[in-house]
Amino acid sequence: QVQLVESGGGLVQAGGSLRLSCAVSGSIFSLNTMGWYRQAPGNQRALVASITRNKNTNVADSVKGRFTISRDNAKNTVYLQMNSLKPEDTAVYYCNADIRESWFVEGRDYWGQGTQVTVSS
C-alpha cells in the first residue's frame, strides 16, 4: 500500500524558513512527477511547486525566488525549502505524487495527509 508521509511543518515568524519533506513508501513501480500543494481556509487547493523525475521544476509565481523544490530519487522523497516566509503562506501543505504501482496498472495521483504551516507577522 502506497503511503506519503509529510513532515516539517510548524509555526514560524515572517521572514523565517521551514523545510518540508515527503517520503513515499510501499509498492512502487515508478514514481513520476511529485509536488506540493497548499490550501488556506476558504481557498481552493493550489499548486505550489512540482518536479519531474528528471528534476525539471515548475514553481508558482507567488513563491518564485523564495521556495525551492527538490527530490531524492534514491529515497523516494521530495522536499520544499521555504525561505522568506510571509503570513500569506499560511496554509495546509499537501504532498502529491504520480505513482504507478505495477506494470499492469496506470499511474494515478496520491496525496499526503497534509502538514500545517503557520507564519506569524
Short mmCIF file of N, CA and C in Angstrom, two decimals:
data_model
loop_
_atom_site.label_atom_id
_atom_site.label_comp_id
_atom_site.label_asym_id
_atom_site.label_seq_id
_atom_site.Cartn_x
_atom_site.Cartn_y
_atom_site.Cartn_z
N GLN A 1 0.84 -1.18 0.00
CA GLN A 1 0.00 0.00 0.00
C GLN A 1 0.89 1.24 0.00
N VAL A 2 0.61 2.14 -0.90
CA VAL A 2 1.43 3.34 -1.03
C VAL A 2 1.06 4.35 0.06
N GLN A 3 2.08 4.93 0.65
CA GLN A 3 1.87 5.99 1.66
C GLN A 3 2.79 7.16 1.38
N LEU A 4 2.26 8.36 1.59
CA LEU A 4 3.05 9.58 1.52
C LEU A 4 3.05 10.18 2.92
N VAL A 5 4.21 10.32 3.50
CA VAL A 5 4.32 10.83 4.86
C VAL A 5 5.08 12.15 4.85
N GLU A 6 4.39 13.19 5.28
CA GLU A 6 4.96 14.53 5.29
C GLU A 6 5.50 14.88 6.67
N SER A 7 6.47 15.77 6.68
CA SER A 7 6.99 16.29 7.94
C SER A 7 7.59 17.66 7.69
N GLY A 8 7.78 18.41 8.78
CA GLY A 8 8.48 19.68 8.69
C GLY A 8 7.64 20.92 8.83
N GLY A 9 6.34 20.79 8.94
CA GLY A 9 5.51 21.98 9.12
C GLY A 9 5.66 22.54 10.52
N GLY A 10 5.03 23.69 10.75
CA GLY A 10 5.09 24.29 12.07
C GLY A 10 4.79 25.77 12.04
N LEU A 11 5.14 26.41 13.14
CA LEU A 11 4.90 27.85 13.31
C LEU A 11 6.23 28.58 13.18
N VAL A 12 6.24 29.64 12.38
CA VAL A 12 7.46 30.41 12.16
C VAL A 12 7.08 31.88 12.01
N GLN A 13 8.00 32.75 12.35
CA GLN A 13 7.77 34.18 12.18
C GLN A 13 8.02 34.58 10.73
N ALA A 14 7.38 35.65 10.34
CA ALA A 14 7.59 36.18 8.99
C ALA A 14 9.09 36.41 8.76
N GLY A 15 9.54 36.02 7.57
CA GLY A 15 10.95 36.13 7.23
C GLY A 15 11.74 34.88 7.54
N GLY A 16 11.12 33.95 8.26
CA GLY A 16 11.80 32.72 8.64
C GLY A 16 11.74 31.67 7.55
N SER A 17 12.25 30.48 7.88
CA SER A 17 12.35 29.38 6.92
C SER A 17 11.81 28.10 7.52
N LEU A 18 11.31 27.24 6.65
CA LEU A 18 10.93 25.88 7.00
C LEU A 18 11.28 24.97 5.83
N ARG A 19 11.48 23.70 6.14
CA ARG A 19 11.73 22.71 5.10
C ARG A 19 10.76 21.57 5.28
N LEU A 20 9.95 21.34 4.26
CA LEU A 20 9.01 20.23 4.28
C LEU A 20 9.63 19.03 3.57
N SER A 21 9.31 17.84 4.08
CA SER A 21 9.74 16.60 3.45
C SER A 21 8.53 15.71 3.24
N CYS A 22 8.59 14.90 2.19
CA CYS A 22 7.53 13.93 1.92
C CYS A 22 8.19 12.66 1.40
N ALA A 23 8.05 11.60 2.18
CA ALA A 23 8.64 10.31 1.82
C ALA A 23 7.55 9.37 1.34
N VAL A 24 7.81 8.73 0.22
CA VAL A 24 6.86 7.78 -0.36
C VAL A 24 7.33 6.36 -0.05
N SER A 25 6.42 5.54 0.44
CA SER A 25 6.75 4.15 0.73
C SER A 25 5.66 3.24 0.18
N GLY A 26 6.01 1.93 0.10
CA GLY A 26 5.05 0.96 -0.38
C GLY A 26 5.43 0.40 -1.72
N SER A 27 4.46 -0.19 -2.38
CA SER A 27 4.68 -0.84 -3.66
C SER A 27 4.71 0.20 -4.78
N ILE A 28 5.90 0.45 -5.31
CA ILE A 28 6.08 1.48 -6.32
C ILE A 28 6.80 0.89 -7.53
N PHE A 29 6.13 0.93 -8.67
CA PHE A 29 6.78 0.53 -9.92
C PHE A 29 7.52 1.72 -10.51
N SER A 30 6.84 2.87 -10.51
CA SER A 30 7.51 4.10 -10.95
C SER A 30 6.91 5.30 -10.21
N LEU A 31 7.80 6.22 -9.87
CA LEU A 31 7.43 7.44 -9.15
C LEU A 31 7.72 8.61 -10.07
N ASN A 32 6.70 9.24 -10.55
CA ASN A 32 6.87 10.24 -11.60
C ASN A 32 6.87 11.64 -11.00
N THR A 33 6.05 12.53 -11.51
CA THR A 33 6.05 13.90 -11.01
C THR A 33 5.59 13.94 -9.56
N MET A 34 6.31 14.72 -8.76
CA MET A 34 5.95 14.96 -7.36
C MET A 34 5.76 16.45 -7.16
N GLY A 35 4.96 16.79 -6.18
CA GLY A 35 4.71 18.22 -5.99
C GLY A 35 4.15 18.54 -4.63
N TRP A 36 4.04 19.84 -4.39
CA TRP A 36 3.44 20.37 -3.18
C TRP A 36 2.30 21.30 -3.56
N TYR A 37 1.20 21.13 -2.86
CA TYR A 37 0.04 21.99 -2.99
C TYR A 37 -0.25 22.60 -1.62
N ARG A 38 -1.01 23.68 -1.61
CA ARG A 38 -1.41 24.25 -0.33
C ARG A 38 -2.86 24.72 -0.41
N GLN A 39 -3.46 24.72 0.77
CA GLN A 39 -4.85 25.15 0.87
C GLN A 39 -5.04 25.95 2.15
N ALA A 40 -5.41 27.20 1.97
CA ALA A 40 -5.72 28.06 3.10
C ALA A 40 -7.23 28.05 3.32
N PRO A 41 -7.71 28.37 4.52
CA PRO A 41 -9.15 28.37 4.79
C PRO A 41 -9.91 29.24 3.80
N GLY A 42 -10.95 28.66 3.22
CA GLY A 42 -11.78 29.40 2.27
C GLY A 42 -11.24 29.42 0.85
N ASN A 43 -10.07 28.83 0.66
CA ASN A 43 -9.46 28.82 -0.68
C ASN A 43 -9.40 27.41 -1.24
N GLN A 44 -9.25 27.34 -2.55
CA GLN A 44 -9.06 26.04 -3.18
C GLN A 44 -7.61 25.60 -3.04
N ARG A 45 -7.41 24.31 -3.13
CA ARG A 45 -6.05 23.78 -3.10
C ARG A 45 -5.34 24.22 -4.38
N ALA A 46 -4.11 24.70 -4.24
CA ALA A 46 -3.38 25.24 -5.38
C ALA A 46 -1.96 24.71 -5.41
N LEU A 47 -1.44 24.57 -6.60
CA LEU A 47 -0.08 24.10 -6.79
C LEU A 47 0.92 25.13 -6.27
N VAL A 48 1.89 24.64 -5.51
CA VAL A 48 3.00 25.48 -5.07
C VAL A 48 4.21 25.24 -5.96
N ALA A 49 4.55 23.97 -6.13
CA ALA A 49 5.69 23.61 -6.96
C ALA A 49 5.62 22.14 -7.30
N SER A 50 6.20 21.78 -8.45
CA SER A 50 6.26 20.38 -8.84
C SER A 50 7.62 20.09 -9.45
N ILE A 51 7.96 18.80 -9.48
CA ILE A 51 9.27 18.40 -10.01
C ILE A 51 9.13 17.04 -10.66
N THR A 52 9.66 16.92 -11.88
CA THR A 52 9.59 15.65 -12.58
C THR A 52 10.70 14.72 -12.12
N ARG A 53 10.64 13.51 -12.59
CA ARG A 53 11.67 12.54 -12.23
C ARG A 53 13.05 13.02 -12.72
N ASN A 54 13.04 13.72 -13.83
CA ASN A 54 14.29 14.26 -14.37
C ASN A 54 14.66 15.60 -13.73
N LYS A 55 13.88 16.01 -12.71
CA LYS A 55 14.17 17.19 -11.90
C LYS A 55 13.93 18.49 -12.63
N ASN A 56 13.02 18.47 -13.58
CA ASN A 56 12.53 19.73 -14.13
C ASN A 56 11.47 20.26 -13.18
N THR A 57 11.54 21.55 -12.88
CA THR A 57 10.65 22.12 -11.87
C THR A 57 9.68 23.13 -12.44
N ASN A 58 8.58 23.29 -11.71
CA ASN A 58 7.57 24.29 -12.03
C ASN A 58 7.18 24.92 -10.69
N VAL A 59 7.32 26.24 -10.58
CA VAL A 59 7.09 26.92 -9.30
C VAL A 59 6.06 28.03 -9.50
N ALA A 60 5.11 28.11 -8.60
CA ALA A 60 4.09 29.16 -8.68
C ALA A 60 4.72 30.54 -8.57
N ASP A 61 4.16 31.48 -9.29
CA ASP A 61 4.71 32.84 -9.28
C ASP A 61 4.73 33.43 -7.87
N SER A 62 3.75 33.08 -7.07
CA SER A 62 3.63 33.67 -5.73
C SER A 62 4.78 33.28 -4.79
N VAL A 63 5.48 32.21 -5.11
CA VAL A 63 6.57 31.76 -4.24
C VAL A 63 7.91 31.71 -4.97
N LYS A 64 7.92 32.08 -6.22
CA LYS A 64 9.15 32.02 -7.01
C LYS A 64 10.22 32.90 -6.37
N GLY A 65 11.42 32.35 -6.27
CA GLY A 65 12.51 33.09 -5.65
C GLY A 65 12.59 32.90 -4.14
N ARG A 66 11.55 32.34 -3.54
CA ARG A 66 11.54 32.10 -2.09
C ARG A 66 11.50 30.61 -1.76
N PHE A 67 10.78 29.84 -2.56
CA PHE A 67 10.63 28.40 -2.32
C PHE A 67 11.42 27.62 -3.37
N THR A 68 12.01 26.51 -2.94
CA THR A 68 12.75 25.63 -3.83
C THR A 68 12.29 24.20 -3.63
N ILE A 69 11.93 23.54 -4.72
CA ILE A 69 11.54 22.13 -4.64
C ILE A 69 12.70 21.27 -5.13
N SER A 70 12.89 20.14 -4.48
CA SER A 70 13.94 19.20 -4.88
C SER A 70 13.47 17.79 -4.55
N ARG A 71 14.18 16.81 -5.06
CA ARG A 71 13.82 15.42 -4.77
C ARG A 71 15.06 14.55 -4.75
N ASP A 72 14.95 13.47 -3.99
CA ASP A 72 15.99 12.46 -3.93
C ASP A 72 15.35 11.18 -4.45
N ASN A 73 15.67 10.80 -5.68
CA ASN A 73 15.04 9.64 -6.28
C ASN A 73 15.42 8.35 -5.56
N ALA A 74 16.60 8.29 -5.01
CA ALA A 74 17.03 7.08 -4.29
C ALA A 74 16.21 6.87 -3.02
N LYS A 75 15.74 7.97 -2.45
CA LYS A 75 14.97 7.90 -1.20
C LYS A 75 13.48 8.07 -1.42
N ASN A 76 13.05 8.23 -2.66
CA ASN A 76 11.62 8.46 -2.96
C ASN A 76 11.07 9.60 -2.11
N THR A 77 11.81 10.67 -2.04
CA THR A 77 11.47 11.79 -1.17
C THR A 77 11.52 13.10 -1.94
N VAL A 78 10.54 13.97 -1.65
CA VAL A 78 10.53 15.31 -2.23
C VAL A 78 10.59 16.31 -1.09
N TYR A 79 11.25 17.43 -1.34
CA TYR A 79 11.44 18.46 -0.33
C TYR A 79 10.91 19.80 -0.84
N LEU A 80 10.54 20.64 0.10
CA LEU A 80 10.18 22.02 -0.23
C LEU A 80 10.88 22.92 0.77
N GLN A 81 11.89 23.63 0.31
CA GLN A 81 12.58 24.61 1.14
C GLN A 81 11.88 25.94 1.00
N MET A 82 11.40 26.46 2.11
CA MET A 82 10.62 27.70 2.11
C MET A 82 11.38 28.76 2.88
N ASN A 83 11.80 29.80 2.19
CA ASN A 83 12.52 30.91 2.80
C ASN A 83 11.70 32.19 2.70
N SER A 84 12.08 33.16 3.47
CA SER A 84 11.41 34.47 3.46
C SER A 84 9.89 34.31 3.54
N LEU A 85 9.47 33.51 4.49
CA LEU A 85 8.04 33.20 4.61
C LEU A 85 7.24 34.44 4.98
N LYS A 86 6.02 34.47 4.43
CA LYS A 86 5.09 35.58 4.66
C LYS A 86 3.82 35.04 5.32
N PRO A 87 3.09 35.89 6.01
CA PRO A 87 1.83 35.42 6.61
C PRO A 87 0.89 34.80 5.58
N GLU A 88 0.92 35.29 4.35
CA GLU A 88 0.02 34.73 3.32
C GLU A 88 0.43 33.34 2.86
N ASP A 89 1.57 32.86 3.32
CA ASP A 89 1.97 31.48 3.04
C ASP A 89 1.31 30.50 4.00
N THR A 90 0.62 31.01 4.99
CA THR A 90 -0.04 30.15 5.96
C THR A 90 -1.10 29.29 5.27
N ALA A 91 -0.99 27.98 5.46
CA ALA A 91 -1.89 27.03 4.80
C ALA A 91 -1.55 25.62 5.27
N VAL A 92 -2.40 24.69 4.87
CA VAL A 92 -2.04 23.28 4.98
C VAL A 92 -1.35 22.90 3.67
N TYR A 93 -0.18 22.32 3.79
CA TYR A 93 0.61 21.92 2.63
C TYR A 93 0.47 20.42 2.42
N TYR A 94 0.16 20.05 1.18
CA TYR A 94 -0.05 18.65 0.83
C TYR A 94 0.98 18.19 -0.18
N CYS A 95 1.51 17.02 0.06
CA CYS A 95 2.41 16.38 -0.89
C CYS A 95 1.57 15.60 -1.89
N ASN A 96 2.00 15.61 -3.14
CA ASN A 96 1.31 14.90 -4.21
C ASN A 96 2.33 14.14 -5.04
N ALA A 97 1.94 12.95 -5.50
CA ALA A 97 2.85 12.17 -6.33
C ALA A 97 2.05 11.36 -7.35
N ASP A 98 2.59 11.30 -8.54
CA ASP A 98 2.03 10.46 -9.60
C ASP A 98 2.77 9.12 -9.55
N ILE A 99 2.07 8.07 -9.15
CA ILE A 99 2.70 6.79 -8.86
C ILE A 99 2.04 5.68 -9.65
N ARG A 100 2.90 4.84 -10.20
CA ARG A 100 2.42 3.63 -10.85
C ARG A 100 2.84 2.47 -9.98
N GLU A 101 1.88 1.70 -9.49
CA GLU A 101 2.19 0.65 -8.53
C GLU A 101 2.73 -0.62 -9.17
N SER A 102 2.34 -0.86 -10.43
CA SER A 102 2.86 -2.04 -11.09
C SER A 102 2.76 -1.84 -12.60
N TRP A 103 3.35 -2.75 -13.33
CA TRP A 103 3.33 -2.69 -14.80
C TRP A 103 1.90 -2.77 -15.32
N PHE A 104 1.00 -3.40 -14.53
CA PHE A 104 -0.33 -3.72 -15.02
C PHE A 104 -1.36 -2.61 -14.81
N VAL A 105 -0.97 -1.58 -14.05
CA VAL A 105 -1.93 -0.50 -13.80
C VAL A 105 -1.33 0.84 -14.22
N GLU A 106 -2.21 1.76 -14.54
CA GLU A 106 -1.76 3.10 -14.90
C GLU A 106 -1.41 3.89 -13.65
N GLY A 107 -0.62 4.90 -13.84
CA GLY A 107 -0.28 5.77 -12.72
C GLY A 107 -1.47 6.61 -12.29
N ARG A 108 -1.46 6.97 -11.02
CA ARG A 108 -2.52 7.85 -10.51
C ARG A 108 -1.95 8.73 -9.42
N ASP A 109 -2.74 9.74 -9.04
CA ASP A 109 -2.32 10.68 -8.02
C ASP A 109 -2.51 10.12 -6.61
N TYR A 110 -1.52 10.35 -5.77
CA TYR A 110 -1.60 10.04 -4.36
C TYR A 110 -1.33 11.32 -3.57
N TRP A 111 -1.95 11.41 -2.40
CA TRP A 111 -1.82 12.60 -1.56
C TRP A 111 -1.35 12.25 -0.16
N GLY A 112 -0.56 13.14 0.41
CA GLY A 112 -0.23 13.03 1.82
C GLY A 112 -1.37 13.55 2.68
N GLN A 113 -1.16 13.45 4.00
CA GLN A 113 -2.23 13.84 4.93
C GLN A 113 -2.26 15.34 5.17
N GLY A 114 -1.24 16.04 4.76
CA GLY A 114 -1.17 17.48 4.94
C GLY A 114 -0.40 17.86 6.19
N THR A 115 0.30 18.97 6.10
CA THR A 115 1.03 19.49 7.25
C THR A 115 0.79 20.99 7.35
N GLN A 116 0.51 21.46 8.55
CA GLN A 116 0.17 22.87 8.75
C GLN A 116 1.42 23.73 8.78
N VAL A 117 1.39 24.80 8.01
CA VAL A 117 2.43 25.83 8.07
C VAL A 117 1.75 27.14 8.46
N THR A 118 2.21 27.72 9.56
CA THR A 118 1.65 28.97 10.03
C THR A 118 2.76 30.01 10.15
N VAL A 119 2.56 31.14 9.50
CA VAL A 119 3.55 32.21 9.51
C VAL A 119 2.95 33.41 10.25
N SER A 120 3.56 33.78 11.34
CA SER A 120 3.06 34.89 12.14
C SER A 120 3.73 36.20 11.71
N SER A 121 2.98 37.28 11.82
CA SER A 121 3.52 38.58 11.41
C SER A 121 4.22 39.28 12.56
#
